[in-house]
CSV table of N, CA and C in Angstrom, one decimal:
chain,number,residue,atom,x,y,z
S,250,UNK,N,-26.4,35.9,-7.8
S,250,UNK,CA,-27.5,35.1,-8.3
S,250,UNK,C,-27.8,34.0,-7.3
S,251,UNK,N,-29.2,33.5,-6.9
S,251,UNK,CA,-29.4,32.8,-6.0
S,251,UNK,C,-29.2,31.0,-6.9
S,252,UNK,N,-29.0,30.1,-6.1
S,252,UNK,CA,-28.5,28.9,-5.5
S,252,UNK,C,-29.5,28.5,-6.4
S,253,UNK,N,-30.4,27.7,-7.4
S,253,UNK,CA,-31.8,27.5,-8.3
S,253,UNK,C,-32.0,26.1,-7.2
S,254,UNK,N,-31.2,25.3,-6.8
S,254,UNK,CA,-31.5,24.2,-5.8
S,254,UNK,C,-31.9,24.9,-4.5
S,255,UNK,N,-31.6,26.1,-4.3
S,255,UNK,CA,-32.3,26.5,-2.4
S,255,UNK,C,-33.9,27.1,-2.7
S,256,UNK,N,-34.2,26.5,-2.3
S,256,UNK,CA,-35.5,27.9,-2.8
S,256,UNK,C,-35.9,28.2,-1.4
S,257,UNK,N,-36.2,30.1,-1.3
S,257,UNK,CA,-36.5,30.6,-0.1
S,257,UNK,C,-37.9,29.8,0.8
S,258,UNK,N,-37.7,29.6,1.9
S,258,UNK,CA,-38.7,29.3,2.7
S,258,UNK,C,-38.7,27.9,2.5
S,259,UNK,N,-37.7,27.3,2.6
S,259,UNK,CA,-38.1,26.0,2.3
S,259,UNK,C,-36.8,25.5,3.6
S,260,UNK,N,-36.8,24.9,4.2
S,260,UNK,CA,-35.9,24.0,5.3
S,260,UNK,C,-35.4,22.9,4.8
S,261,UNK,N,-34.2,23.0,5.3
S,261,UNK,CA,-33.5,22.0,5.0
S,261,UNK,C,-33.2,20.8,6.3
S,262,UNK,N,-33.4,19.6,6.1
S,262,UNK,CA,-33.3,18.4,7.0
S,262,UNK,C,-32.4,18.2,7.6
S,263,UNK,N,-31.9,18.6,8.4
S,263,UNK,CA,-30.8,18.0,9.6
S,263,UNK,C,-31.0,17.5,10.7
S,264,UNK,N,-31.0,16.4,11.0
S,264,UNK,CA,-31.2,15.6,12.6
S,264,UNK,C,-30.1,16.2,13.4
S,265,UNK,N,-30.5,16.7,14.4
S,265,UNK,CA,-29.3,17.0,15.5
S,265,UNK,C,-28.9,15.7,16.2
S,266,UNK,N,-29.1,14.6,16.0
S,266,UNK,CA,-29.2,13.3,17.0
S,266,UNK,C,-28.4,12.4,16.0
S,267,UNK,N,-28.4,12.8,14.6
S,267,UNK,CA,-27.3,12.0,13.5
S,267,UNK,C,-26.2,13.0,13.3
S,268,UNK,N,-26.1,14.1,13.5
S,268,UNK,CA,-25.3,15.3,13.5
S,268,UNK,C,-23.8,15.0,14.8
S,269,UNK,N,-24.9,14.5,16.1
S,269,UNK,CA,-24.4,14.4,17.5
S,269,UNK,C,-23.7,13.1,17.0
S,270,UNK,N,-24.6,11.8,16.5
S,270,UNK,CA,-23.8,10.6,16.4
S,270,UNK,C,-22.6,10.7,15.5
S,271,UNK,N,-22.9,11.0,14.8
S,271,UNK,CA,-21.6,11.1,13.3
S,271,UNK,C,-20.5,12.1,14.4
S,272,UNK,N,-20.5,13.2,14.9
S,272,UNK,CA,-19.3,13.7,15.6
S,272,UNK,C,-18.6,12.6,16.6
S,273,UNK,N,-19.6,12.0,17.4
S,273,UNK,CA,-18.9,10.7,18.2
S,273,UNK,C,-18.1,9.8,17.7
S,274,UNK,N,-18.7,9.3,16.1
S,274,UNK,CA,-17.8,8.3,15.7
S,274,UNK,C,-16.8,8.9,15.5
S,275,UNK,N,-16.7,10.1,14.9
S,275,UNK,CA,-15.4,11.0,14.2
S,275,UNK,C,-14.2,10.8,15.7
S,276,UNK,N,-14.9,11.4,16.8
S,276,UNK,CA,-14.1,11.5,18.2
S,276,UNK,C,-13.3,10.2,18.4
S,277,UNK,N,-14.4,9.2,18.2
S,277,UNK,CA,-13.9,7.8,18.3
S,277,UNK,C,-12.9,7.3,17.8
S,278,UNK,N,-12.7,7.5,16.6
S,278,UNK,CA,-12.1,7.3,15.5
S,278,UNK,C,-10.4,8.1,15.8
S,279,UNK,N,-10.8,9.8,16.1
S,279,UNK,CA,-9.2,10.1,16.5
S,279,UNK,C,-9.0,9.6,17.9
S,280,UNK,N,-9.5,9.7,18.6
S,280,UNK,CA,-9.2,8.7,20.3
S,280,UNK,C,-8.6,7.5,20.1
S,281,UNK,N,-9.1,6.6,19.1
S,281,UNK,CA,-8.3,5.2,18.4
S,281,UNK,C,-7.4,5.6,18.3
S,282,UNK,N,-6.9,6.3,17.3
S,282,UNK,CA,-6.1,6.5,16.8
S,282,UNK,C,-4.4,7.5,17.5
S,283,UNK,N,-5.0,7.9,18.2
S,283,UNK,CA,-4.7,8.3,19.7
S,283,UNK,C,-3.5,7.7,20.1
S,284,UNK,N,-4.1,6.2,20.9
S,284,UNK,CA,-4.2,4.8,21.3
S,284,UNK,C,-3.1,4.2,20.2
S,285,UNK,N,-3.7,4.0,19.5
S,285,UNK,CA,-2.8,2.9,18.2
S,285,UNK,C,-1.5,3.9,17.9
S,286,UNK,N,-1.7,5.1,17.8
S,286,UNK,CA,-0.4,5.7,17.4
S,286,UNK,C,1.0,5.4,18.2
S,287,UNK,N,0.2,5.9,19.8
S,287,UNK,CA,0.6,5.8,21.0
S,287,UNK,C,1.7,4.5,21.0
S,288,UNK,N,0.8,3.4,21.1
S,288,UNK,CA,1.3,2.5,21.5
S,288,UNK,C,2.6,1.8,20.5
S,289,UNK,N,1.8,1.9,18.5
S,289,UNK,CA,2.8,2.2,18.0
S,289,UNK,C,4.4,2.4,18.3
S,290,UNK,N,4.3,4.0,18.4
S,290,UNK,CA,5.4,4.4,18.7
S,290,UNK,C,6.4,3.7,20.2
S,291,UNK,N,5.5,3.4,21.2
S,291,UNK,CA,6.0,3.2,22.2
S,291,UNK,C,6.6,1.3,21.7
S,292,UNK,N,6.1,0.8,21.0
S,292,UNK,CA,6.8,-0.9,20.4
S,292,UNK,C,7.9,-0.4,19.6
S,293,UNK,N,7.8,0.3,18.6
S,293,UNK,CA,9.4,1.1,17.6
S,293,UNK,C,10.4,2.1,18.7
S,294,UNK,N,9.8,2.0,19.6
S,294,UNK,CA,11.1,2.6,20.6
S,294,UNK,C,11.4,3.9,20.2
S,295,UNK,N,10.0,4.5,19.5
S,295,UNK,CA,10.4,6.1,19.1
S,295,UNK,C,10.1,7.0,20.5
S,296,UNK,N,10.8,7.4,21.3
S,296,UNK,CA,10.6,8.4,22.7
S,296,UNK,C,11.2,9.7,22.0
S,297,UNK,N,10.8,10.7,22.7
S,297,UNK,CA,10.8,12.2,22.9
S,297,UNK,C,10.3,12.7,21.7
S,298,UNK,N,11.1,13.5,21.1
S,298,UNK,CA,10.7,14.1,19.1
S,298,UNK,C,10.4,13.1,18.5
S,299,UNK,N,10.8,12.4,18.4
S,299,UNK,CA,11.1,10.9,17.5
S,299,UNK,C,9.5,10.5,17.4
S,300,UNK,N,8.7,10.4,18.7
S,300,UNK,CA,7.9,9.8,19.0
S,300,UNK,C,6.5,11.0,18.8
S,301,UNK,N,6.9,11.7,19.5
S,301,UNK,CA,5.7,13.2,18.9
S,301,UNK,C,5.6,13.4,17.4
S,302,UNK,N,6.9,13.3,16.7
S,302,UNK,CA,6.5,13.6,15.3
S,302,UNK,C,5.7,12.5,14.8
S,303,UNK,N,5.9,11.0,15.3
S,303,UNK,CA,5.0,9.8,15.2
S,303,UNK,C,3.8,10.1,14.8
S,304,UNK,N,3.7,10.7,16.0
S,304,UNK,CA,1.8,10.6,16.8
S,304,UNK,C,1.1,11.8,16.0
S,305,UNK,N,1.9,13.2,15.6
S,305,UNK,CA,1.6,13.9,14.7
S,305,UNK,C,1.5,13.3,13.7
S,306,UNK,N,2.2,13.0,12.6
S,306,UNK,CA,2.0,12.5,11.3
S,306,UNK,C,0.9,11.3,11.2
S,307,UNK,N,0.8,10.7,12.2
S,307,UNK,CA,-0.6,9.8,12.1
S,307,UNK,C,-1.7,10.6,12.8
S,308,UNK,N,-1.7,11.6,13.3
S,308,UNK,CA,-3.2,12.1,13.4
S,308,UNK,C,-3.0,13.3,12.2
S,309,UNK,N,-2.2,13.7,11.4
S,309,UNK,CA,-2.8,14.6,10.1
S,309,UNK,C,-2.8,13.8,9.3
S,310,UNK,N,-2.8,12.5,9.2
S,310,UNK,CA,-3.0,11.7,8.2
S,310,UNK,C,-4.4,11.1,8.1
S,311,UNK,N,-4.7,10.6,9.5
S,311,UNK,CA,-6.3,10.5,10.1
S,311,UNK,C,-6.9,11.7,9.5
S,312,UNK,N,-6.9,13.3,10.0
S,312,UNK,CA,-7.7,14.5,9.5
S,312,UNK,C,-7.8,14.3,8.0
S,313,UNK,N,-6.7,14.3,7.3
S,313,UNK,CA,-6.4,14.5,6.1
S,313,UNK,C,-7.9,13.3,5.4
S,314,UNK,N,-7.5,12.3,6.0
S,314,UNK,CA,-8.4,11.1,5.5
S,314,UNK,C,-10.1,11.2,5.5
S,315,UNK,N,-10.4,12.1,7.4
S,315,UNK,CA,-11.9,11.7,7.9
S,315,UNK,C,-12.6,13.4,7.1
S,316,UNK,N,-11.7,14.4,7.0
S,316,UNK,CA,-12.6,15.5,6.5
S,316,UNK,C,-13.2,15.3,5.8
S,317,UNK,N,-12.4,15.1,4.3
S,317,UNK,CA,-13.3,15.1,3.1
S,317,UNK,C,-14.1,14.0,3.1
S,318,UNK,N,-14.1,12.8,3.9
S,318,UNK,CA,-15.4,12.2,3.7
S,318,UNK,C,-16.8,12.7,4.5
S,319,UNK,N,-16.6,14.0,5.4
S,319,UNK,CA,-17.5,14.0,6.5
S,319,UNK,C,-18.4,15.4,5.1
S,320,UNK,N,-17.9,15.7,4.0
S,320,UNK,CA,-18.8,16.6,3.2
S,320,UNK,C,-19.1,15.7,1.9
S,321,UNK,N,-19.0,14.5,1.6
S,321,UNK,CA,-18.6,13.8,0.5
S,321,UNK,C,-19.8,13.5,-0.2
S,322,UNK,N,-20.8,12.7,0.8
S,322,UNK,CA,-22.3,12.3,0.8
S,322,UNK,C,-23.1,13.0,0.4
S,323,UNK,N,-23.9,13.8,-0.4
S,323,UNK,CA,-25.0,14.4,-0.4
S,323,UNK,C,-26.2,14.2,-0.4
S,324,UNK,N,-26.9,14.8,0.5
S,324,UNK,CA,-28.4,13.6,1.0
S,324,UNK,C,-29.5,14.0,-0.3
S,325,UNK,N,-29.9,13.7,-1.0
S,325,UNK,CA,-30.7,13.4,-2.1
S,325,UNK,C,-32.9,14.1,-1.3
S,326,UNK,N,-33.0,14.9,-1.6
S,326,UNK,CA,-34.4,15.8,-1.4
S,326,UNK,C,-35.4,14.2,-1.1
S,327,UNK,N,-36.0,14.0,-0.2
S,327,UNK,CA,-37.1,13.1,-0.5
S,327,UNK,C,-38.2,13.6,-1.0
């Protein structure tokens, strides 16, 4: 059964230029975080495992956090 909100022939609004910016901040955002992990671990004197499992658990905590808000919004029909 079809979607009663799609209706055929009709386009849907997507800026490729807010599409492009919104991925940058996302980039930005784990690149920070990158950085702050990094250096984190390197002030707690976490080196080798110690320090990789660091930098892991704070970037799936980052994903965990930026996904569901990058579908969360729904842009309302003008």
């Amino acid at each position: 059964m079809a979607d009663p909100e799609h209706v055929a022939g009709k386009d849907e609004a997507f800026s490729p230029f807010s599409i492009m910016a919104n991925n940058s901040i996302i980039d930005f955002c784990r690149t920070s975080l990158s950085s702050m992990a990094g250096i984190s671990a390197g002030i707690l004197g976490l080196t080798g495992l110690k320090g990789f499992i660091f930098y892991f658990v704070a970037s799936l905590f980052m994903s965990v956090h930026l996904d569901p808000a990058e579908g969360l919004y729904v842009w309302a029909e003008l």
